[in-house]
XYZ file of C-alpha atoms in Angstrom:
700
model
C 34.992 -41.418 -143.563
C 31.367 -40.232 -143.917
C 30.469 -36.460 -143.187
C 28.253 -35.121 -140.373
C 25.419 -32.650 -141.637
C 24.436 -29.864 -139.262
C 21.551 -27.819 -140.041
C 20.734 -24.647 -137.864
C 17.421 -23.185 -137.596
C 16.780 -19.573 -137.980
C 14.938 -19.131 -134.765
C 17.985 -19.894 -132.697
C 16.868 -23.504 -131.575
C 19.186 -26.086 -130.089
C 21.754 -27.542 -132.421
C 20.851 -31.016 -133.566
C 23.414 -33.573 -134.609
C 22.823 -36.355 -137.046
C 25.382 -39.106 -137.110
C 25.651 -41.142 -140.180
C 26.368 -44.170 -138.219
C 26.661 -46.318 -141.341
C 29.400 -44.130 -142.836
C 31.122 -43.810 -139.457
C 30.953 -47.656 -139.118
C 32.063 -48.310 -142.536
C 34.959 -46.395 -142.068
C 35.876 -47.910 -138.787
C 35.085 -51.576 -140.617
C 37.770 -50.692 -142.969
C 40.277 -49.894 -140.288
C 39.336 -52.917 -138.136
C 39.535 -55.319 -140.994
C 42.958 -53.982 -141.562
C 43.886 -54.854 -137.791
C 41.763 -57.728 -137.754
C 39.487 -56.700 -134.920
C 35.918 -57.874 -133.755
C 33.484 -55.214 -133.956
C 30.850 -57.553 -132.200
C 28.711 -55.274 -129.675
C 29.955 -52.057 -131.018
C 26.314 -50.882 -131.907
C 25.263 -51.516 -128.399
C 28.307 -49.668 -126.990
C 27.577 -46.750 -129.343
C 24.036 -46.485 -128.123
C 25.434 -46.462 -124.420
C 28.184 -43.720 -125.261
C 25.510 -41.585 -127.085
C 24.159 -40.053 -123.836
C 27.751 -39.536 -122.756
C 28.856 -35.856 -122.418
C 32.286 -36.173 -123.805
C 31.516 -38.377 -126.602
C 28.737 -36.191 -127.361
C 30.995 -33.329 -127.497
C 33.660 -35.003 -129.671
C 31.318 -36.057 -132.234
C 29.491 -32.728 -132.476
C 32.849 -30.961 -133.396
C 33.398 -33.738 -135.897
C 36.590 -34.992 -134.618
C 37.620 -38.128 -135.827
C 38.362 -40.854 -133.042
C 41.916 -41.840 -134.430
C 43.074 -38.224 -134.360
C 41.624 -37.690 -130.793
C 43.226 -40.724 -129.781
C 46.620 -39.601 -130.964
C 45.982 -36.103 -129.303
C 45.487 -38.183 -126.003
C 48.491 -40.273 -126.106
C 50.521 -37.147 -126.851
C 49.243 -35.718 -123.764
C 50.120 -38.729 -121.863
C 53.411 -38.685 -122.937
C 53.885 -35.078 -122.157
C 52.763 -35.727 -118.751
C 55.164 -38.880 -118.478
C 58.167 -36.588 -119.427
C 57.099 -33.847 -117.009
C 56.838 -36.436 -113.998
C 60.261 -37.736 -114.838
C 61.570 -34.365 -114.846
C 60.053 -33.734 -111.483
C 61.311 -36.861 -110.032
C 64.993 -35.790 -111.315
C 64.655 -32.525 -109.520
C 63.460 -34.360 -106.216
C 66.019 -37.338 -106.341
C 68.318 -35.782 -103.817
C 65.448 -35.426 -101.270
C 64.414 -39.151 -102.032
C 67.751 -40.276 -101.391
C 67.664 -38.575 -98.108
C 64.149 -39.710 -97.299
C 65.353 -43.367 -98.104
C 68.320 -42.817 -95.835
C 66.092 -41.395 -92.914
C 63.773 -44.422 -93.184
C 66.728 -46.631 -93.152
C 67.897 -45.263 -89.924
C 64.488 -45.406 -88.511
C 64.329 -49.059 -89.148
C 67.585 -49.688 -87.338
C 66.147 -47.889 -84.228
C 62.892 -49.563 -84.483
C 64.766 -52.598 -84.579
C 66.611 -52.074 -81.295
C 63.416 -50.972 -79.849
C 61.742 -54.308 -80.864
C 64.693 -56.024 -79.350
C 64.683 -54.020 -75.968
C 60.775 -54.264 -75.559
C 61.139 -58.107 -76.250
C 63.438 -58.215 -73.399
C 61.088 -56.467 -71.167
C 58.199 -58.706 -72.397
C 60.325 -61.648 -71.190
C 61.353 -60.129 -67.806
C 57.385 -59.104 -67.205
C 56.601 -62.656 -67.874
C 59.005 -64.055 -65.437
C 57.774 -61.240 -62.663
C 54.042 -62.343 -63.301
C 54.926 -66.127 -63.053
C 56.714 -64.986 -59.678
C 53.848 -62.980 -58.502
C 51.428 -65.461 -58.879
C 53.501 -67.926 -57.011
C 53.655 -65.510 -54.162
C 49.990 -64.908 -54.584
C 49.321 -68.896 -54.006
C 51.732 -68.769 -51.297
C 49.818 -65.586 -49.768
C 46.405 -67.553 -49.777
C 47.734 -70.624 -48.254
C 49.385 -68.785 -45.312
C 46.012 -66.629 -44.938
C 44.056 -69.805 -44.824
C 46.684 -71.308 -42.581
C 46.321 -68.206 -40.225
C 42.474 -68.254 -40.296
C 42.333 -71.945 -39.047
C 44.799 -71.387 -36.225
C 43.053 -68.134 -35.027
C 39.665 -70.384 -35.025
C 41.548 -73.085 -33.412
C 43.130 -70.673 -30.879
C 39.792 -69.015 -30.203
C 38.070 -72.439 -29.535
C 41.238 -73.490 -27.506
C 41.040 -70.333 -25.598
C 37.063 -70.486 -24.894
C 37.451 -74.214 -24.089
C 40.114 -73.489 -21.560
C 38.370 -70.534 -19.997
C 35.177 -72.475 -19.783
C 36.609 -75.796 -18.506
C 39.299 -74.206 -15.868
C 38.326 -73.423 -12.422
C 40.032 -70.442 -10.896
C 41.235 -70.705 -7.270
C 39.003 -67.720 -6.678
C 36.085 -69.574 -7.601
C 36.962 -72.260 -5.407
C 37.620 -70.308 -2.473
C 34.444 -68.101 -2.695
C 32.082 -70.960 -3.220
C 33.509 -72.955 -0.270
C 34.299 -70.155 2.285
C 32.549 -66.955 0.894
C 29.448 -65.511 2.297
C 26.229 -65.549 0.021
C 26.357 -62.017 -1.246
C 26.134 -60.137 -4.565
C 29.631 -61.808 -5.523
C 28.629 -64.895 -4.339
C 25.653 -64.810 -6.986
C 28.021 -63.617 -9.861
C 30.554 -66.709 -8.927
C 27.503 -69.017 -8.950
C 26.510 -67.779 -12.483
C 29.988 -68.744 -13.616
C 29.949 -71.916 -12.081
C 26.391 -72.572 -13.688
C 28.149 -71.768 -16.830
C 31.085 -74.200 -16.545
C 28.713 -76.844 -15.283
C 26.649 -76.526 -18.609
C 29.674 -76.330 -20.812
C 30.933 -79.698 -19.578
C 27.418 -81.286 -20.095
C 26.536 -80.141 -23.278
C 29.369 -79.555 -25.522
C 30.208 -82.802 -27.304
C 34.080 -82.197 -27.690
C 34.511 -81.823 -23.943
C 33.315 -85.611 -23.235
C 36.355 -86.533 -25.194
C 38.903 -84.295 -23.878
C 41.728 -85.336 -21.449
C 40.946 -82.191 -19.500
C 37.365 -83.162 -18.256
C 38.976 -86.091 -16.496
C 41.124 -83.660 -14.311
C 38.438 -80.926 -13.895
C 35.065 -82.945 -13.618
C 35.857 -84.250 -10.124
C 36.258 -80.675 -8.839
C 33.488 -79.218 -10.534
C 31.194 -81.790 -8.912
C 32.536 -81.090 -5.532
C 31.809 -77.445 -5.949
C 28.286 -78.296 -7.347
C 27.502 -80.288 -4.131
C 29.117 -77.414 -2.164
C 27.107 -74.675 -3.895
C 23.845 -76.343 -3.671
C 24.099 -77.229 0.012
C 24.923 -73.751 0.830
C 22.521 -71.849 -1.257
C 19.730 -74.557 0.006
C 20.549 -73.304 3.819
C 20.470 -69.889 2.785
C 17.270 -69.557 1.117
C 15.539 -71.599 3.397
C 16.668 -69.449 6.247
C 14.993 -66.552 4.153
C 11.568 -68.604 3.696
C 11.441 -69.022 7.211
C 11.517 -65.181 7.757
C 8.008 -65.221 5.996
C 6.530 -66.939 9.136
C 7.434 -64.396 11.421
C 4.155 -62.500 13.008
C 3.205 -59.001 11.174
C 5.807 -59.648 8.518
C 5.211 -57.487 5.609
C 5.192 -60.554 3.121
C 5.458 -58.372 -0.303
C 8.555 -56.412 0.887
C 10.592 -59.566 1.772
C 9.498 -60.937 -1.563
C 10.439 -57.811 -3.677
C 13.351 -56.618 -1.778
C 14.841 -59.660 -0.370
C 13.998 -62.949 -2.381
C 13.950 -61.451 -5.960
C 17.604 -60.526 -5.363
C 18.486 -64.113 -5.130
C 16.523 -65.464 -7.836
C 19.621 -66.957 -9.408
C 19.889 -69.275 -6.657
C 16.460 -70.747 -7.503
C 17.681 -70.726 -11.047
C 21.106 -72.693 -10.075
C 19.018 -75.261 -7.949
C 16.600 -76.017 -10.829
C 19.185 -76.661 -13.230
C 21.966 -78.249 -11.099
C 20.074 -79.481 -7.938
C 16.591 -80.564 -9.103
C 15.853 -82.610 -5.895
C 16.958 -79.711 -3.705
C 14.998 -77.321 -5.937
C 11.993 -79.269 -5.311
C 12.353 -79.199 -1.628
C 12.937 -75.481 -1.641
C 9.636 -75.399 -3.850
C 7.730 -77.393 -1.157
C 9.147 -75.394 1.518
C 7.919 -72.185 0.059
C 4.390 -73.569 -1.024
C 3.983 -74.988 2.567
C 5.093 -71.471 4.335
C 2.961 -68.990 2.132
C 0.087 -71.407 2.034
C 0.061 -71.491 5.977
C 0.879 -67.699 6.406
C -1.873 -66.523 3.770
C -4.559 -69.012 5.317
C -3.893 -67.585 8.753
C -4.102 -63.959 7.262
C -7.319 -64.385 5.520
C -8.659 -66.219 8.362
C -7.960 -63.513 10.746
C -9.080 -60.837 8.469
C -12.396 -62.471 8.173
C -13.147 -62.949 11.948
C -12.324 -58.919 12.234
C -14.736 -58.159 9.190
C -17.523 -60.465 10.960
C -17.513 -58.163 14.003
C -18.272 -55.137 11.664
C -21.073 -56.860 9.900
C -24.819 -55.283 9.928
C -27.278 -57.915 9.226
C -29.990 -56.107 7.225
C -32.525 -58.852 6.087
C -33.660 -62.138 7.873
C -35.786 -64.800 6.595
C -38.837 -62.820 7.731
C -37.905 -59.848 5.936
C -39.933 -60.445 2.793
C -42.463 -58.214 0.892
C -45.537 -60.109 2.011
C -44.666 -60.791 5.363
C -46.707 -58.892 8.265
C -44.286 -56.049 10.007
C -45.407 -57.041 13.567
C -43.975 -60.587 13.080
C -40.693 -59.501 12.127
C -38.168 -60.631 14.495
C -36.205 -57.624 15.808
C -34.080 -59.640 18.438
C -32.258 -62.143 16.179
C -28.833 -62.831 17.108
C -26.048 -59.930 15.637
C -29.493 -57.942 14.594
C -28.767 -54.235 14.447
C -31.889 -51.947 15.004
C -32.604 -50.094 11.672
C -34.295 -46.509 11.902
C -36.080 -47.552 8.778
C -37.186 -51.005 8.237
C -37.806 -49.948 4.292
C -33.632 -50.251 4.110
C -34.269 -53.801 3.774
C -35.740 -52.947 0.295
C -34.286 -49.584 -0.747
C -30.982 -49.442 -2.422
C -30.414 -45.746 -1.139
C -26.726 -45.245 -0.234
C -25.769 -49.014 -0.901
C -25.269 -48.241 -4.286
C -22.120 -46.220 -3.784
C -20.039 -49.526 -3.172
C -20.160 -49.937 -6.828
C -18.055 -46.693 -7.247
C -15.626 -47.821 -4.500
C -14.476 -50.981 -6.256
C -10.734 -49.914 -6.573
C -11.118 -48.237 -3.004
C -8.344 -50.037 -0.394
C -9.840 -52.784 1.680
C -11.141 -51.912 5.007
C -8.682 -51.876 7.968
C -10.959 -53.791 10.699
C -9.171 -52.298 13.875
C -9.633 -48.727 12.635
C -13.602 -49.460 11.484
C -13.987 -51.209 14.941
C -12.556 -48.263 16.885
C -15.156 -45.969 15.330
C -18.064 -48.172 16.090
C -19.094 -48.666 12.368
C -21.240 -51.416 11.056
C -21.183 -52.229 7.341
C -23.714 -54.349 5.099
C -22.206 -57.452 4.174
C -21.625 -56.223 0.627
C -19.098 -54.096 1.821
C -17.078 -56.447 3.605
C -17.424 -58.709 0.590
C -15.909 -56.152 -1.511
C -13.226 -55.438 1.128
C -12.282 -59.078 1.343
C -12.055 -59.822 -2.507
C -10.165 -56.469 -2.980
C -7.509 -57.876 -0.599
C -7.696 -61.246 -2.235
C -7.163 -59.631 -5.582
C -4.215 -57.647 -4.439
C -2.367 -60.371 -2.560
C -3.287 -63.106 -5.711
C -1.750 -60.590 -8.079
C 1.437 -59.800 -5.953
C 2.049 -63.702 -5.448
C 1.256 -64.615 -8.982
C 3.630 -62.141 -10.320
C 6.268 -63.172 -7.743
C 5.901 -66.772 -8.387
C 6.423 -66.151 -12.039
C 9.250 -64.057 -11.630
C 10.911 -66.160 -8.944
C 10.211 -69.599 -9.658
C 9.209 -69.342 -13.320
C 6.470 -71.517 -12.573
C 2.615 -70.104 -12.593
C 1.348 -73.397 -11.014
C 3.006 -72.644 -7.685
C 0.350 -70.125 -7.153
C -2.442 -72.525 -7.415
C -0.804 -74.729 -4.903
C -0.056 -71.836 -2.383
C -3.747 -70.515 -2.494
C -5.214 -73.769 -2.122
C -5.281 -72.858 1.727
C -6.650 -69.421 1.449
C -9.458 -70.444 -1.011
C -10.352 -73.299 1.403
C -10.686 -70.476 4.283
C -12.689 -67.879 2.051
C -14.731 -70.753 0.764
C -15.652 -71.936 4.086
C -16.512 -68.350 5.249
C -18.628 -67.913 2.302
C -20.511 -71.265 2.432
C -21.311 -70.110 5.926
C -22.824 -66.747 5.027
C -24.450 -67.353 1.781
C -27.111 -69.908 3.221
C -28.274 -67.490 5.823
C -28.506 -64.209 3.282
C -31.791 -63.259 2.738
C -30.902 -59.831 1.385
C -31.664 -59.779 -2.291
C -29.985 -56.284 -2.830
C -26.975 -57.656 -1.224
C -26.812 -60.746 -3.550
C -27.371 -58.588 -6.623
C -24.549 -55.872 -5.380
C -22.322 -58.874 -4.969
C -22.765 -60.340 -8.299
C -21.845 -56.791 -9.743
C -18.895 -56.598 -7.381
C -17.651 -59.895 -8.864
C -18.243 -58.643 -12.376
C -16.263 -55.382 -11.573
C -13.510 -57.498 -10.096
C -13.324 -59.687 -13.021
C -12.877 -56.626 -15.276
C -10.184 -55.475 -12.905
C -8.590 -58.759 -13.022
C -8.540 -58.786 -16.823
C -7.111 -55.197 -17.083
C -4.192 -56.354 -14.924
C -3.868 -59.428 -17.107
C -3.713 -61.823 -14.135
C -5.738 -65.030 -14.784
C -5.074 -66.622 -11.586
C -8.658 -65.833 -10.181
C -10.698 -66.416 -13.175
C -12.019 -69.762 -12.011
C -12.541 -68.642 -8.535
C -14.593 -65.850 -9.636
C -16.590 -67.695 -11.802
C -17.206 -70.213 -8.967
C -18.502 -67.252 -6.552
C -20.656 -65.862 -9.455
C -22.189 -69.302 -10.086
C -23.199 -69.717 -6.605
C -24.587 -66.177 -5.915
C -27.158 -66.339 -8.842
C -28.948 -69.350 -7.589
C -29.125 -67.860 -3.980
C -30.600 -64.517 -5.480
C -33.108 -66.522 -7.348
C -33.959 -68.346 -4.198
C -34.387 -65.185 -2.090
C -36.388 -63.602 -5.086
C -38.839 -66.491 -5.200
C -39.220 -66.288 -1.337
C -40.549 -62.390 -1.762
C -42.663 -63.685 -4.616
C -44.210 -66.439 -2.521
C -44.727 -64.062 0.498
C -47.140 -61.912 -1.841
C -48.751 -65.014 -3.280
C -49.421 -66.529 -0.225
C -49.881 -63.512 1.953
C -52.701 -63.401 4.749
C -55.003 -60.281 3.790
C -56.521 -60.403 7.150
C -53.208 -59.959 9.130
C -51.844 -57.542 6.526
C -55.197 -55.300 6.448
C -54.878 -51.926 8.481
C -57.983 -49.675 8.376
C -55.958 -47.006 6.900
C -56.255 -45.843 3.297
C -52.797 -44.330 2.987
C -50.198 -46.323 1.139
C -49.637 -50.069 2.695
C -46.035 -50.986 3.823
C -45.942 -54.003 1.569
C -46.796 -51.706 -1.332
C -43.804 -49.532 -0.329
C -41.695 -52.509 0.106
C -42.751 -53.791 -3.398
C -41.857 -50.440 -5.021
C -38.675 -49.891 -3.275
C -37.561 -53.495 -3.770
C -38.469 -53.168 -7.514
C -36.853 -49.849 -8.254
C -33.700 -51.005 -6.461
C -33.528 -54.083 -8.641
C -34.177 -52.169 -11.901
C -31.340 -49.783 -11.027
C -28.994 -52.595 -10.372
C -30.324 -54.659 -13.418
C -28.798 -51.601 -15.777
C -25.404 -52.836 -14.884
C -26.274 -56.494 -15.226
C -28.608 -56.738 -18.040
C -30.238 -59.939 -17.020
C -33.184 -60.564 -19.063
C -34.542 -63.321 -16.867
C -34.621 -60.860 -13.986
C -37.019 -58.506 -16.072
C -39.352 -61.555 -16.285
C -39.088 -62.184 -12.557
C -39.920 -58.511 -11.765
C -43.031 -59.042 -14.157
C -44.147 -62.010 -12.057
C -43.739 -59.857 -8.726
C -45.911 -57.123 -10.218
C -48.661 -59.463 -10.965
C -48.710 -60.892 -7.396
C -48.536 -57.506 -5.645
C -51.385 -56.370 -8.198
C -53.563 -59.351 -6.905
C -52.754 -58.702 -3.342
C -53.299 -55.051 -3.401
C -56.931 -55.633 -4.828
C -57.550 -58.301 -2.144
C -56.446 -55.739 0.545
C -58.693 -52.926 -1.031
C -61.569 -55.344 -1.024
C -61.480 -55.470 2.686
C -62.455 -51.922 2.962
C -66.252 -51.784 3.552
C -66.884 -48.723 1.357
C -66.315 -48.725 -2.377
C -64.920 -44.936 -1.960
C -62.272 -46.146 0.585
C -61.376 -48.945 -1.787
C -60.725 -46.350 -4.499
C -58.709 -44.159 -2.226
C -56.582 -46.857 -0.989
C -55.651 -47.908 -4.553
C -54.809 -44.462 -5.609
C -52.611 -43.717 -2.821
C -50.675 -46.996 -3.288
C -50.469 -46.419 -6.914
C -49.375 -42.848 -6.619
C -46.636 -43.767 -4.228
C -45.537 -46.750 -6.285
C -45.098 -44.376 -9.392
C -43.114 -42.050 -7.367
C -40.848 -44.658 -6.046
C -40.327 -46.119 -9.368
C -39.508 -42.827 -10.926
C -36.181 -42.848 -8.996
C -35.285 -46.131 -10.880
C -34.922 -44.037 -14.239
C -36.036 -44.662 -17.651
C -35.425 -48.558 -17.206
C -38.588 -48.694 -14.807
C -41.226 -47.104 -17.540
C -42.676 -50.303 -18.558
C -43.748 -50.919 -14.890
C -44.595 -47.388 -14.310
C -46.606 -47.328 -17.391
C -48.634 -50.055 -15.878
C -49.288 -48.356 -12.565
C -50.132 -45.127 -14.494
C -52.929 -46.759 -16.183
C -54.236 -48.121 -12.985
C -53.840 -44.724 -11.394
C -55.980 -42.917 -13.974
C -58.713 -45.411 -13.865
C -59.095 -45.252 -10.279
C -58.929 -41.644 -10.231
C -61.683 -41.109 -12.702
C -63.818 -43.477 -10.662
C -63.256 -41.613 -7.348
C -63.773 -38.302 -8.946
C -67.445 -39.736 -10.006
C -67.991 -41.212 -6.297
C -66.943 -37.978 -4.904
C -69.424 -35.919 -6.927
C -72.218 -38.273 -6.509
C -71.678 -38.156 -2.727
C -72.571 -34.314 -3.041
C -74.368 -33.700 -6.267
C -75.955 -37.281 -6.731
C -79.586 -35.761 -8.081
C -77.792 -33.467 -10.235
C -75.685 -36.103 -11.945
C -78.483 -38.331 -12.141
C -80.481 -35.818 -14.157
C -78.016 -34.686 -16.095
C -77.125 -38.388 -17.223
C -80.836 -39.204 -17.599
C -82.902 -36.453 -18.576
C -80.581 -33.478 -19.926
C -79.890 -34.830 -23.303
C -83.689 -35.347 -23.904
C -85.452 -33.004 -26.514
C -88.369 -30.966 -25.131
C -90.213 -31.365 -28.224
C -90.116 -34.876 -28.570
C -93.564 -36.417 -28.177
C -92.050 -39.649 -26.799
C -92.248 -39.838 -22.759
C -93.064 -37.007 -20.278
C -91.429 -33.738 -21.035
C -89.020 -32.157 -18.829
C -90.806 -29.409 -16.851
C -89.495 -26.251 -14.799
C -90.938 -27.641 -11.794
C -88.778 -31.004 -12.282
C -85.585 -28.856 -12.580
C -86.281 -25.941 -10.322
C -85.349 -28.180 -7.067
C -82.048 -29.010 -8.529
C -81.086 -25.443 -9.445
C -82.118 -24.135 -6.315
C -80.251 -26.921 -4.363
C -77.113 -26.597 -6.298
C -77.257 -22.488 -5.810
C -77.571 -22.799 -2.263
C -74.804 -25.306 -1.218
C -72.482 -25.571 -3.885
C -69.730 -23.735 -2.329
C -69.941 -25.470 0.899
C -70.190 -28.698 -0.893
C -66.790 -27.888 -2.708
C -65.199 -27.001 0.467
C -66.555 -30.321 1.938
C -64.940 -32.237 -1.367
C -61.499 -30.386 -0.653
C -61.333 -31.551 2.971
C -62.123 -34.895 1.897
C -59.417 -35.038 -0.690
C -56.954 -33.571 1.659
C -57.610 -36.056 4.289
C -57.958 -39.087 1.871
C -54.767 -38.651 0.028
C -51.292 -38.753 1.365
C -49.661 -37.121 -1.570
C -50.774 -33.276 -1.679
C -50.022 -33.040 -5.290
C -52.042 -35.961 -6.167
C -54.889 -34.785 -4.127
C -55.158 -31.362 -5.664
C -54.785 -33.094 -9.235
C -57.682 -35.238 -8.194
C -59.844 -32.280 -6.727
C -59.106 -30.121 -10.041
C -60.238 -33.102 -12.035
C -63.386 -33.405 -9.994
C -64.157 -29.615 -10.187
C -63.529 -29.714 -13.817
C -66.225 -32.734 -14.229
C -68.619 -30.654 -11.941
C -68.314 -27.899 -14.309
C -69.278 -30.118 -17.308
C -72.287 -31.472 -15.311
C -73.454 -28.095 -14.473
C -73.046 -26.824 -17.900
C -75.081 -29.707 -19.531
C -77.804 -28.943 -16.927
C -77.716 -25.270 -17.846
C -78.008 -26.002 -21.786
C -80.866 -28.576 -21.032
C -82.713 -25.715 -19.019
C -82.473 -23.379 -22.036
C -84.439 -26.055 -24.218
C -87.227 -26.108 -21.603
C -90.316 -24.067 -22.177
C -90.513 -21.357 -19.426
C -86.889 -22.430 -18.530
C -86.055 -18.491 -18.399
C -87.815 -17.992 -15.183
C -84.843 -20.149 -13.653
C -82.245 -17.902 -14.781
C -82.249 -15.866 -11.476
C -81.080 -18.908 -9.774
C -78.557 -20.224 -12.248
C -75.144 -19.693 -11.711
C -72.884 -18.231 -14.180
C -70.088 -20.479 -15.411
C -67.258 -17.599 -15.041
C -68.582 -17.448 -11.268
C -68.034 -21.507 -11.003
C -64.564 -21.299 -12.674
C -63.518 -18.428 -10.178
C -63.921 -20.569 -7.181
C -62.342 -23.605 -8.863
C -59.580 -21.546 -9.589
C -59.198 -20.296 -5.988
C -58.544 -24.348 -5.043
C -56.215 -24.810 -8.169
C -53.885 -21.700 -6.827
C -52.966 -23.983 -3.839
C -51.671 -26.689 -6.553
């Protein structure tokens, strides 16, 4: 066997082992050849074992493999012997353990047999339970079907049989609350035999149907007599219809329902009787109310009460004509506007108003009549809907009352020449439409629309009459030798202010155009009347007075009248300036003429004749001698000429201001004249004139 050489370094480096693999393999080959073993792959295995720690340790110690193998085998034999000795020592315990295992096997075998028996019994019980479950489900289904059948049969029996109590009450009982309850039960049974398909094929129907038919006929006959008797109570005089409807008839609403469902012919007869009764009763009531209202009517305007018609030609003795303290009430709105705030007030009670001897414009009666109509119609419409379940009955009933009101309205409207009344009626109708809309009752929609459509053309016609009266007015008959406001202009102003005020509620653009046409017509007429005065000053005073009065009246109409008011403001300003000039010329003509023609000339200019002291001196002395007296005359003239004191004072102040301007220009002109200083003693100081003017201004 080859030896292994081991070298050790002096510096204590790690030991390196060198294997003489040739020697080792050669030695092995000898042994291997002797045992006829194959050494193929040995080199590869040795290379793999080279890294193994155990192999490396064995080789490093120089131990030969055969010796090492023998050592290992010896160790294994020793371990085997030790194990045998241990087994021998524990033999008794192992025998005991074997006996115990054997006993356990016997016990487990018995348990297995017992459990197998339980398993068989449980399987048998499960099968029984399943059978019982199926039987239970079958019995539950049968029970459910029987309950359904019992319920249907019970309902069928309850619905189809006629208890003796029902027969007795229907035939012999009085119509009262109990009768109403029994009537509803009978109605239910009649519906049941008519509607249910299974009843028609039942034998029970043949037995019950004749009895039900007899009861139906008896009930229809009995309730018909009863309800007709109640309807006839409505015809009694002084009957409060609404109380009977609400407290009596509505209690028997189920009678109408029963007749509608099971006595159609009788229901139609009852329906017709109610329509006939209520139509006659309401027609008579409205007819009597209208007659009573006509006695309270105050006629305000006739066909001759037009803006451009001469006051002396107005008839004051026409039939049913009430004398008016102020004829301008025909054109002025005044207190009549209050009617629009009384829309929801109760209707007039004629006998109370007649006892107090009060007369009312027609718009008051119109509102009262339509207030009564709205309340009556609302009550009747709701009652018809509740009692009969038919809205159409209302229109059949009110055909009569509508005819009565239309007849009255058609007699009033063609003879109504009061434009303010017509406009108020239009606004009243509009308010009534809103009231009915809030009540959600549409029954008067078509009627109120019809009245509204009738009122507008009439208003337009009356308005055109006023317009034509201005265009075709006779100036000679209208003219009065008085420069104060003319009654035609006052009529126009009040009429226009009234319509402007009412149009705020109405918002009619066409009316604004018509008012513009009316303004143009009155402008032309006023100019014609002014020209009738012989003096230009009187013409101007006449125009100023009328314009001032018109503006004052139009201001009452509020901001809506500003457009027309501005037109008259411009005319007033232009005529005021004209009057001021005429008034000053009347008292200071020479001074004004000089100021306008010569005062602005330059004395140093070579062209023309220069202004001399002699030319100006008479003007200065004349003004100094009588200017206070002239101002006083102007004051008196203004006071007597203008009916409006404030307007007169404004005009007087404008005249004095203009006079001061003229005199100032005269004074400035004198200063430019050579030698003009000699006139200083006669010139008045401006503060002196202003002081005098302020004396009159304080009265303003």
